[in-house]
PDB file of C-alpha atoms in Angstrom:
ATOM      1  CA  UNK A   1     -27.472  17.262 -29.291  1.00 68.00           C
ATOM      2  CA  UNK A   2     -27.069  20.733 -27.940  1.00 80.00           C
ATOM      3  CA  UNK A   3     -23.459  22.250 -27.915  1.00 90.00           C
ATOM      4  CA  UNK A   4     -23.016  22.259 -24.097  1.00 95.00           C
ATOM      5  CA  UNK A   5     -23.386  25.894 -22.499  1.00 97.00           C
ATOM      6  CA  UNK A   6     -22.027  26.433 -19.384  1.00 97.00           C
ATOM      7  CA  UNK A   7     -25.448  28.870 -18.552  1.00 96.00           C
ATOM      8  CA  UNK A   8     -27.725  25.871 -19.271  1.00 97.00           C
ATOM      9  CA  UNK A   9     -27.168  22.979 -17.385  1.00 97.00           C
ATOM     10  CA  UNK A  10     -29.668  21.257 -20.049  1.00 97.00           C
ATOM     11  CA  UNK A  11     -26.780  20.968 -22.105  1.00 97.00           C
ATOM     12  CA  UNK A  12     -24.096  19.652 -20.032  1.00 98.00           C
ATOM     13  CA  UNK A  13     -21.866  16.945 -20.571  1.00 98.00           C
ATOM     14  CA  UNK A  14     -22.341  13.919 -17.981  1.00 98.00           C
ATOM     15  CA  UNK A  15     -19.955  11.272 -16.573  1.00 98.00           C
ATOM     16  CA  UNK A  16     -20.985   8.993 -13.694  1.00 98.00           C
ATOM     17  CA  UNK A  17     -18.292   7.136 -11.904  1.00 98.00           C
ATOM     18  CA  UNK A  18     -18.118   4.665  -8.679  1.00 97.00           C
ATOM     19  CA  UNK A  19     -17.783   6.475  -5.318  1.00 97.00           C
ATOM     20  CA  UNK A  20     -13.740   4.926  -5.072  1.00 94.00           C
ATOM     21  CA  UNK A  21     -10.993   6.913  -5.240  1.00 89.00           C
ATOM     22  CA  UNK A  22      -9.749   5.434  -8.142  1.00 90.00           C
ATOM     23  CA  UNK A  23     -13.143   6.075 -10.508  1.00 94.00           C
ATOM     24  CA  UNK A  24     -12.679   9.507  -8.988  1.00 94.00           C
ATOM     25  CA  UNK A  25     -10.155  10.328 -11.129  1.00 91.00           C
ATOM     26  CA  UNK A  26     -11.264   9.281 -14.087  1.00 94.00           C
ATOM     27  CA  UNK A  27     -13.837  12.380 -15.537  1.00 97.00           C
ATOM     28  CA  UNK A  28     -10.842  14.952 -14.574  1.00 96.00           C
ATOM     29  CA  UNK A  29      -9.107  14.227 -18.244  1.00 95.00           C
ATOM     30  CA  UNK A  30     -11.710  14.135 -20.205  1.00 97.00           C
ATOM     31  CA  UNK A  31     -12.672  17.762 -18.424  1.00 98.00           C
ATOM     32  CA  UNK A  32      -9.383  19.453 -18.694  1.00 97.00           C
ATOM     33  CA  UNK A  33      -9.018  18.031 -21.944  1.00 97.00           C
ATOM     34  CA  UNK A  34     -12.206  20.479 -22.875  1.00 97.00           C
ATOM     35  CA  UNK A  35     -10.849  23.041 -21.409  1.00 98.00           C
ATOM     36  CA  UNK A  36      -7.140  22.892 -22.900  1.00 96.00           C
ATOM     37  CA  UNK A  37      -9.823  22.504 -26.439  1.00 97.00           C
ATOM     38  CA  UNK A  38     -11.127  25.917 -25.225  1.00 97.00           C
ATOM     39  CA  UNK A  39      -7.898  27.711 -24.763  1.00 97.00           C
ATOM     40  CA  UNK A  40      -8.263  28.067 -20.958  1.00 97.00           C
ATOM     41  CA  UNK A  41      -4.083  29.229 -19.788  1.00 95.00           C
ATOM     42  CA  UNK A  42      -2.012  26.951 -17.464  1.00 94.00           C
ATOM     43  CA  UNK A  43      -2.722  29.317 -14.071  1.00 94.00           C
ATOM     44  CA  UNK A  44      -6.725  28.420 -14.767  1.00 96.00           C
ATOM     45  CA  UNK A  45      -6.419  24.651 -15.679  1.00 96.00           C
ATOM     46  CA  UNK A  46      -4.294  24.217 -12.571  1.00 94.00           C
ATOM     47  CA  UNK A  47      -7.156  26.082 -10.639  1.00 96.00           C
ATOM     48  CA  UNK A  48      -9.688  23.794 -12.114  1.00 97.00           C
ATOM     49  CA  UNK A  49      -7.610  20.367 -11.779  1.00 95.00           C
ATOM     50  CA  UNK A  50      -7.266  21.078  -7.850  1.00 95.00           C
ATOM     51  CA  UNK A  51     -11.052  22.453  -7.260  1.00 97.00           C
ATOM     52  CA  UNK A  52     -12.083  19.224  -9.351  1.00 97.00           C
ATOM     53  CA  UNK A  53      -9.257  16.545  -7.265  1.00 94.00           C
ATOM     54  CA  UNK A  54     -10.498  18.608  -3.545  1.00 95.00           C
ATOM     55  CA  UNK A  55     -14.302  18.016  -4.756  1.00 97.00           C
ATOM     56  CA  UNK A  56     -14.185  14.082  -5.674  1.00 96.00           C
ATOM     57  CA  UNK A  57     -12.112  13.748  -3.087  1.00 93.00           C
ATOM     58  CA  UNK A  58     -15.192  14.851  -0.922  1.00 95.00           C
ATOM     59  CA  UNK A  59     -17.617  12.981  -2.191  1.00 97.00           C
ATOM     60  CA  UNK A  60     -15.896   9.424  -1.952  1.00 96.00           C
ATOM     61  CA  UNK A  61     -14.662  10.271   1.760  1.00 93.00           C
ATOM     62  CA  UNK A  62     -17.011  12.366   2.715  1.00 95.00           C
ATOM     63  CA  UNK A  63     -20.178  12.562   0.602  1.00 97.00           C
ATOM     64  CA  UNK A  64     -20.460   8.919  -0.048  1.00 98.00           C
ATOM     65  CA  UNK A  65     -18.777   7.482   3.513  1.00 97.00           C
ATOM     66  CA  UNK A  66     -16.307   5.421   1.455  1.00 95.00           C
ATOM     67  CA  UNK A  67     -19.130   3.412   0.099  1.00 97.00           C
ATOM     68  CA  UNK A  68     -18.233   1.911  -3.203  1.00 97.00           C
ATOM     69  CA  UNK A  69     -21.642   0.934  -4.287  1.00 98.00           C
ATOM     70  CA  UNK A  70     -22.599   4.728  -4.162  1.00 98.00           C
ATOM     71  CA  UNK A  71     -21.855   6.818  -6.993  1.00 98.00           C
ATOM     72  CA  UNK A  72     -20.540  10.498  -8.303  1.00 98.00           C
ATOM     73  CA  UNK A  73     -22.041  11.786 -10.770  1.00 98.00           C
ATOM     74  CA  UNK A  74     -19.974  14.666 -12.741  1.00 98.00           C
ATOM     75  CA  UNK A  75     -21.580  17.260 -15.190  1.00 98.00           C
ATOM     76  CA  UNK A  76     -19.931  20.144 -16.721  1.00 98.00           C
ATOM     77  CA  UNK A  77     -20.033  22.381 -19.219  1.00 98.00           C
ATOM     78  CA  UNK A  78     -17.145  24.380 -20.916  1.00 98.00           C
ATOM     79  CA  UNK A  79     -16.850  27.152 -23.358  1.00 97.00           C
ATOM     80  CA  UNK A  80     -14.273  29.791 -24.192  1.00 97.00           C
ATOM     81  CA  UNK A  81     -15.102  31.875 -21.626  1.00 97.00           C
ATOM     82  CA  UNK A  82     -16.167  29.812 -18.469  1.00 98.00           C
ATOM     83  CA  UNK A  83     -16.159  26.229 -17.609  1.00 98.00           C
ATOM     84  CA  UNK A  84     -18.472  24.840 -14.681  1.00 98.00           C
ATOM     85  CA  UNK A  85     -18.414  21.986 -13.087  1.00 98.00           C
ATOM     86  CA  UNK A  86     -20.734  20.179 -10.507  1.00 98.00           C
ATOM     87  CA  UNK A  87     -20.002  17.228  -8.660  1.00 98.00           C
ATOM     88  CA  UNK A  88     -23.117  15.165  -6.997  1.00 98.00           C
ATOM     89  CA  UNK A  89     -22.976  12.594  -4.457  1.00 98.00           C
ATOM     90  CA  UNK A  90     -25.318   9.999  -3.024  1.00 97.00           C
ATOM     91  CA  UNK A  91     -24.610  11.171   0.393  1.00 97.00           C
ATOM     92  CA  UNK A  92     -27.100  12.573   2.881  1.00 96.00           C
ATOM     93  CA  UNK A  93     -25.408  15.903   2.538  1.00 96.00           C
ATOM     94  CA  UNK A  94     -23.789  18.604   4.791  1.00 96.00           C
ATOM     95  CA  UNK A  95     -23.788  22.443   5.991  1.00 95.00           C
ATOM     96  CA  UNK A  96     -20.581  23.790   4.259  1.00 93.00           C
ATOM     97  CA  UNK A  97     -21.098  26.711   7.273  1.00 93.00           C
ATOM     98  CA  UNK A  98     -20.485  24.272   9.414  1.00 94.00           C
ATOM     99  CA  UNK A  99     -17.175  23.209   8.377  1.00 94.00           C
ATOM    100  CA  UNK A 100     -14.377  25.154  10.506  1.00 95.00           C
ATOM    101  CA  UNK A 101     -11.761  27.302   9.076  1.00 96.00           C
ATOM    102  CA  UNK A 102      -8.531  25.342   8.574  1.00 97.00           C
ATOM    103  CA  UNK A 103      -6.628  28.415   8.891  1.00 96.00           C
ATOM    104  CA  UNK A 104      -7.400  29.320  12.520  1.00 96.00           C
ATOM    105  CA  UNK A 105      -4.708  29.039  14.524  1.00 94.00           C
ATOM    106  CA  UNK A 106      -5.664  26.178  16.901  1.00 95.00           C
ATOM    107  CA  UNK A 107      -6.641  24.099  13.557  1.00 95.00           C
ATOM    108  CA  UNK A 108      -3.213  24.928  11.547  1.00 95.00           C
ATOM    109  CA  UNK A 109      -1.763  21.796  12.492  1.00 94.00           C
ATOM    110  CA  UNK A 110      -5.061  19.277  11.358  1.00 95.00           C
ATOM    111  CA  UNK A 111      -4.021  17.132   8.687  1.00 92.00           C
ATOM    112  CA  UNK A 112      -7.354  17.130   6.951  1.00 92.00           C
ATOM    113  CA  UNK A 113     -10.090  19.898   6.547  1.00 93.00           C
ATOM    114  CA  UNK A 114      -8.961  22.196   3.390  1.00 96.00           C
ATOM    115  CA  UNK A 115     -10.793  21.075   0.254  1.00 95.00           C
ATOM    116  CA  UNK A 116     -13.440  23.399   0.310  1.00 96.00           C
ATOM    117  CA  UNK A 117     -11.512  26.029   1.259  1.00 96.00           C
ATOM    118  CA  UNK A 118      -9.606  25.175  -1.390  1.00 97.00           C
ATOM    119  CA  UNK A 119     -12.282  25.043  -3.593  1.00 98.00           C
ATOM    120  CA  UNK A 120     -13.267  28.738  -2.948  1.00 97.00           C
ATOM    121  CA  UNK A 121     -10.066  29.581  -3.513  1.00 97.00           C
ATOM    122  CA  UNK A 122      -9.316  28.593  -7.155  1.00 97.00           C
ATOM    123  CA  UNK A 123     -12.924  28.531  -8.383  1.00 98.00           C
ATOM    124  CA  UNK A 124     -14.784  32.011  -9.279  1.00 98.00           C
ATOM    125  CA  UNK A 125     -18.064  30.441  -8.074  1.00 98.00           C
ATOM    126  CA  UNK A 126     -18.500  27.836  -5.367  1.00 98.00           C
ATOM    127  CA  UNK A 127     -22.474  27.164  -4.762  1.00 98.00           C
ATOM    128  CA  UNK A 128     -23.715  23.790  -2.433  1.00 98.00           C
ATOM    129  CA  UNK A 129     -26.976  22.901  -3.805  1.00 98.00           C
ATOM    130  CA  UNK A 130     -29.406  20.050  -2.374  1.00 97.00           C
ATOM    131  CA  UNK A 131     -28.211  20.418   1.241  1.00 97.00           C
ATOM    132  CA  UNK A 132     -24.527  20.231   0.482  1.00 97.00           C
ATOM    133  CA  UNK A 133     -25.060  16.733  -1.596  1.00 97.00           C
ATOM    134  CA  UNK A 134     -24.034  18.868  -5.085  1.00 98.00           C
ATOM    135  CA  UNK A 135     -21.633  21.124  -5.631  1.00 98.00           C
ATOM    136  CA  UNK A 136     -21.990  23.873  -8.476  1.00 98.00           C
ATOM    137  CA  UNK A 137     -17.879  25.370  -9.164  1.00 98.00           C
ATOM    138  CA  UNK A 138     -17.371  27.744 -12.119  1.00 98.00           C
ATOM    139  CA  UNK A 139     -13.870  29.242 -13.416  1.00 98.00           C
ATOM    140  CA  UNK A 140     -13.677  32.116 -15.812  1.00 98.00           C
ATOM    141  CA  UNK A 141     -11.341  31.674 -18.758  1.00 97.00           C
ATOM    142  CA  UNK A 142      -8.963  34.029 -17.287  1.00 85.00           C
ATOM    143  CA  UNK A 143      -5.053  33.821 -17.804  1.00 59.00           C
TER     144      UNK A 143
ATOM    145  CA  UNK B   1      16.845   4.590  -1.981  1.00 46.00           C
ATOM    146  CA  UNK B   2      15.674   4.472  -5.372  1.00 45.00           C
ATOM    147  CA  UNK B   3      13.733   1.949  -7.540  1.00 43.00           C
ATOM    148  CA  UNK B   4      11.328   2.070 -10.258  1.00 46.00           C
ATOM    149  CA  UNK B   5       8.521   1.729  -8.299  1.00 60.00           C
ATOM    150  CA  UNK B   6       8.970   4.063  -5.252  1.00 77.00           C
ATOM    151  CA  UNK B   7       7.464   7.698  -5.256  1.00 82.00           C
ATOM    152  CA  UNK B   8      10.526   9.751  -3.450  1.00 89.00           C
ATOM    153  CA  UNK B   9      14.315   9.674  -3.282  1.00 90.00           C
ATOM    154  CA  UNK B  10      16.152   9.278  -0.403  1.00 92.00           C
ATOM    155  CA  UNK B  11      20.250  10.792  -0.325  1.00 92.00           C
ATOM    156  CA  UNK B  12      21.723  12.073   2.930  1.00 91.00           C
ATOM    157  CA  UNK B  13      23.546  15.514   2.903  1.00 93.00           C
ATOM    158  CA  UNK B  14      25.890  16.170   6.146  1.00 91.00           C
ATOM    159  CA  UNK B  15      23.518  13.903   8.101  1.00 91.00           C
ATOM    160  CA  UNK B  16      20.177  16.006   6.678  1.00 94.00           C
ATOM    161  CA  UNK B  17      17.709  13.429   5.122  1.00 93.00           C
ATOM    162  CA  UNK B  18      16.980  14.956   1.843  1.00 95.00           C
ATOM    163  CA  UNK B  19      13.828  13.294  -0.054  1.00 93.00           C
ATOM    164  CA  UNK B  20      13.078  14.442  -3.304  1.00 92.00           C
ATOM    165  CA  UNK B  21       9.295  13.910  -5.162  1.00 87.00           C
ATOM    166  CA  UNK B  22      10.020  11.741  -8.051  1.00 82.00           C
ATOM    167  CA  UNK B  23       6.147  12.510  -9.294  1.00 74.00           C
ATOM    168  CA  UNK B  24       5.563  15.914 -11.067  1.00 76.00           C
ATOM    169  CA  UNK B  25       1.464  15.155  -9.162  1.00 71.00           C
ATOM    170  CA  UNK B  26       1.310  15.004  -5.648  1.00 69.00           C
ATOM    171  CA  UNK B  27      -2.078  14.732  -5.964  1.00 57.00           C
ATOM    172  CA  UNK B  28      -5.271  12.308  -5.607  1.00 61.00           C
ATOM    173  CA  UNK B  29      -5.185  10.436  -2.446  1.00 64.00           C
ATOM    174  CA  UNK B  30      -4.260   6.507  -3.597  1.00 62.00           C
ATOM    175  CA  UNK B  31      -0.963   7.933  -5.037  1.00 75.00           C
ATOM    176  CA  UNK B  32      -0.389  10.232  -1.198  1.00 82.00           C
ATOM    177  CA  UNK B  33      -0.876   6.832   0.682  1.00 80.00           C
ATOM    178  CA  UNK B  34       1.504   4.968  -0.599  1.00 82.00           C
ATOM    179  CA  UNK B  35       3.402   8.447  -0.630  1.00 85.00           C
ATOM    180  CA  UNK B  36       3.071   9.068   2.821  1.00 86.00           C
ATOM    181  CA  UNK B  37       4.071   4.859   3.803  1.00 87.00           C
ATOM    182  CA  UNK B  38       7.390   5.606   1.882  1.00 88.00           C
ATOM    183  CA  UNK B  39       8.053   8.968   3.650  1.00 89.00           C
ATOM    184  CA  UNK B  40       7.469   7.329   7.129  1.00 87.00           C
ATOM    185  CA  UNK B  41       9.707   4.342   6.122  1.00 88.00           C
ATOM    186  CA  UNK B  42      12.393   7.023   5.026  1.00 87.00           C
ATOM    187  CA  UNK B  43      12.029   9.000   8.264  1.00 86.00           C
ATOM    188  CA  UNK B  44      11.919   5.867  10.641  1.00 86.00           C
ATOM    189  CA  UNK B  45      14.351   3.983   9.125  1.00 77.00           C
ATOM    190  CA  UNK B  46      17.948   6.082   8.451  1.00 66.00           C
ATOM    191  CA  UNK B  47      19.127   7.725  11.822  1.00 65.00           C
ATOM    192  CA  UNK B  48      18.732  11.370  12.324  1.00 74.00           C
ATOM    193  CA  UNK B  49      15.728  13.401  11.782  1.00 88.00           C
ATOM    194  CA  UNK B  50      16.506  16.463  10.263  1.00 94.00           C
ATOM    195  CA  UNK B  51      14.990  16.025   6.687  1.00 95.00           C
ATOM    196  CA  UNK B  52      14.448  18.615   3.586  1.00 96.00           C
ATOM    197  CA  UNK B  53      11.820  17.967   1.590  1.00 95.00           C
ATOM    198  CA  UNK B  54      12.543  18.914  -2.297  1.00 95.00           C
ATOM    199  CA  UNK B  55       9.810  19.630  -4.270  1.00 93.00           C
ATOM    200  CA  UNK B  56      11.686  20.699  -7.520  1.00 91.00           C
ATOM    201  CA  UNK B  57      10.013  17.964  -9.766  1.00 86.00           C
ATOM    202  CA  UNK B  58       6.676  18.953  -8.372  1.00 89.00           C
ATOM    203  CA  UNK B  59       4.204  20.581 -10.283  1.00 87.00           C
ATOM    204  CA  UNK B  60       0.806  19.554  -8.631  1.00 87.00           C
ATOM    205  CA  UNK B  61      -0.488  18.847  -5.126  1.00 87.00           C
ATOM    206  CA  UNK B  62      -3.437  18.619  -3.575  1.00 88.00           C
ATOM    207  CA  UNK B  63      -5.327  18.921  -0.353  1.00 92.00           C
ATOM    208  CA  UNK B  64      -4.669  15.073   0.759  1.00 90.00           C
ATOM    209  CA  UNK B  65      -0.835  15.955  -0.037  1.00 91.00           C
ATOM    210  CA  UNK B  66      -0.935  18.693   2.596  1.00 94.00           C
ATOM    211  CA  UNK B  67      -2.255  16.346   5.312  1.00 93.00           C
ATOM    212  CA  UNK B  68       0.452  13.830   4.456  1.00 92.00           C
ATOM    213  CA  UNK B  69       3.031  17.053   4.859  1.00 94.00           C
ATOM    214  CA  UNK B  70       1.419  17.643   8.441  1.00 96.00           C
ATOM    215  CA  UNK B  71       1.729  14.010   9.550  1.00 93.00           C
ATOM    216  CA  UNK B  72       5.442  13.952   8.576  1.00 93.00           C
ATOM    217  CA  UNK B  73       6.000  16.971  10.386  1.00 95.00           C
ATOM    218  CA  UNK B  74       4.352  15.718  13.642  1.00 94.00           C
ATOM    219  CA  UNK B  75       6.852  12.395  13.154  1.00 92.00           C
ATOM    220  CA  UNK B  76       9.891  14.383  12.795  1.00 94.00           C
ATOM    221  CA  UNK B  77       9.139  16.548  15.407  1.00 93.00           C
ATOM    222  CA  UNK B  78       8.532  13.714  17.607  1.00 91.00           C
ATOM    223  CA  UNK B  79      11.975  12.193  16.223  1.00 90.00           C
ATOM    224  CA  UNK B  80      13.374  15.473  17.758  1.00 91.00           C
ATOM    225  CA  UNK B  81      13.941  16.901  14.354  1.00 93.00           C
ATOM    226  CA  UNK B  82      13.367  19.545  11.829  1.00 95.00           C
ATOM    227  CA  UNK B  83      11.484  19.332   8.570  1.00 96.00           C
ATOM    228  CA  UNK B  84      11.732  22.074   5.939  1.00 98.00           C
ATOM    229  CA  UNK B  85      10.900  22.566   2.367  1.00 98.00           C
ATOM    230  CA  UNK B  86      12.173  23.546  -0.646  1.00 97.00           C
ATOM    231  CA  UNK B  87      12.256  24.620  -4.217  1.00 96.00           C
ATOM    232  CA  UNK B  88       7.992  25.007  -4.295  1.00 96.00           C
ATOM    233  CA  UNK B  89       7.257  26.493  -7.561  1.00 93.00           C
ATOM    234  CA  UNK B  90       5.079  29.624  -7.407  1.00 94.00           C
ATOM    235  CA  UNK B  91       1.728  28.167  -8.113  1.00 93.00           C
ATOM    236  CA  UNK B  92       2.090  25.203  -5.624  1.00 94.00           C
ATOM    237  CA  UNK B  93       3.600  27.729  -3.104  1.00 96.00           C
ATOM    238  CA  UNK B  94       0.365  29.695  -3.379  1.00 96.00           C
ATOM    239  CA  UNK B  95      -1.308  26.642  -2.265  1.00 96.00           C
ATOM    240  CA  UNK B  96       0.617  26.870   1.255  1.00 97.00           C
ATOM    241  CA  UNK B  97      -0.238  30.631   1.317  1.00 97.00           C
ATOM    242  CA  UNK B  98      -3.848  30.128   1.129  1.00 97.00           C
ATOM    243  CA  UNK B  99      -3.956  27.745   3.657  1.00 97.00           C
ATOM    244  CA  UNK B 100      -1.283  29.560   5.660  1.00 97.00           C
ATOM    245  CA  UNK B 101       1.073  26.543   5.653  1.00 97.00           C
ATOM    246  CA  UNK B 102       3.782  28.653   4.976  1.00 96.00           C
ATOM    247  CA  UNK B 103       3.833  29.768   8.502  1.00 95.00           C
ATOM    248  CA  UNK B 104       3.846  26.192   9.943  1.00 95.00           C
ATOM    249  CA  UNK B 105       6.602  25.086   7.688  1.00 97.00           C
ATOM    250  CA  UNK B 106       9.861  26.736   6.735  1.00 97.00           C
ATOM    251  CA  UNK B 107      10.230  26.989   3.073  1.00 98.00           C
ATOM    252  CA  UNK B 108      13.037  27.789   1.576  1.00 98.00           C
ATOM    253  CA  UNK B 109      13.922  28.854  -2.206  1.00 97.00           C
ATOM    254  CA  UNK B 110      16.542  26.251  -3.026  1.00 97.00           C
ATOM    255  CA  UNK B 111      17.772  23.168  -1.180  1.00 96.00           C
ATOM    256  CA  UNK B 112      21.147  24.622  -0.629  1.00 97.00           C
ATOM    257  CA  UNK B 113      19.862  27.163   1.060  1.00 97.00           C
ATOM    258  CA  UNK B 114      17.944  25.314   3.246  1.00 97.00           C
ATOM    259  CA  UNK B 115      20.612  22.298   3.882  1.00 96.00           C
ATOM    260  CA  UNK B 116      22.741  25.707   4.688  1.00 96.00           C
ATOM    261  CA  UNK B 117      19.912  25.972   7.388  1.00 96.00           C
ATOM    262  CA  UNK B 118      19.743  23.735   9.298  1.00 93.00           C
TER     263      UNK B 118
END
């Protein structure tokens, strides 16, 4: 088997997991156990544990409707300069333009509504592929 | 207020709640509801509002744990009280600068300095 290669998603690691919050959490130590293996620093592997947390987190709630017979499907690739990650759900998908920005003032005060933002944030690369249903997050090896 | 199985600490100082984290995560959303049931309890259940919320054992939070901040602060508010933070540690305090939290809630470096407040 091909070392994975975080340029060829042909290679990439795969871990499929029930659409609950509690399988959710499950692929996020064997991940940052691949990157600690790769030397990422503590800044990056924080930046990767919350983009990873904010993007399950979608998929079960949002993704997937809180439907436990759906399912997530993780793959991900790391190496010592970049680890990528992308998270697909078996939900009918979504326009990530459409989701407001948490930060305006009239929304400050909204309990929910950050992940992606989130997301953006920490990762180097956020892309939405299939309408929204995948998401495609890549962090450079960087502190 | 403290048992093996409960997520926060409850002590009062000069009639300020003070709840500290007793989780180094606040993070995936199972953990932030029963989280966030234990904060209400704490909030509704001692007399006075004003509360300071320490978050020197906390190393980790995430998105869901923000929400559950928000909804405490609407309850104290509506208690007539104050809610402030302390002791975020730089990377977690980034967190609230992104999302511009640190202008809804008042943060403060230590929790003396906030308890001196309030």
């Amino acid at each position: 088997m091909a070392k994975p290669d975080p340029h060829n998603e042909d290679t990439f690691r795969e871990i499929q997991v029930k659409s609950t919050l509690h399988a959710a959490k499950l692929p996020e130590k064997t991940i940052l156990k691949d990157v600690e293996n790769h030397g990422f620093g503590p800044e990056t592997t924080f930046a990767i544990k919350l983009a990873l947390e904010e993007a399950m987190t979608n998929a079960v709630r949002h993704g997937n409707a809180n439907d436990p017979d759906k399912s997530i499907r993780v793959r991900f690739a790391v190496s010592n300069e970049c680890a990528v990650i992308i998270v697909r759900d078996d939900g009918p998908g979504f326009d990530p333009d459409t989701v407001p920005d948490p930060t305006a003032p009239d929304r400050l005060s909204q309990p929910s509504g950050r992940g992606i933002m989130l997301m953006g944030a920490y990762m180097d690369e956020v892309k939405y592929r299939d309408n929204g249903r995948e998401v495609y997050m890549l962090k450079k090896n960087g502190d | 207020m403290t048992s093996a199985d409960t997520h926060i600490n409850v002590k009062d100082s000069n009639g300020v709640r003070v709840i500290e984290f007793c989780d180094r995560k606040i993070l995936d959303e199972l953990s932030i509801s029963e989280l966030g049931g234990e904060l209400n309890s704490a909030v509704d259940s001692q007399s006075g509002a004003n509360t300071l919320l320490d978050f020197k054992n906390v190393e980790h939070l995430s998105s869901a744990a923000l929400g559950m901040l928000i909804t405490l602060d609407k309850r104290i508010k509506d208690k007539k009280g104050v809610l402030k933070l302390s002791n975020i540690n730089p990377q977690i305090y980034e967190v609230f600068k992104i999302t511009r939290l640190n202008k809804l809630f008042e943060i403060h470096e230590s929790a003396d300095k906030a308890l001196a407040s309030f």
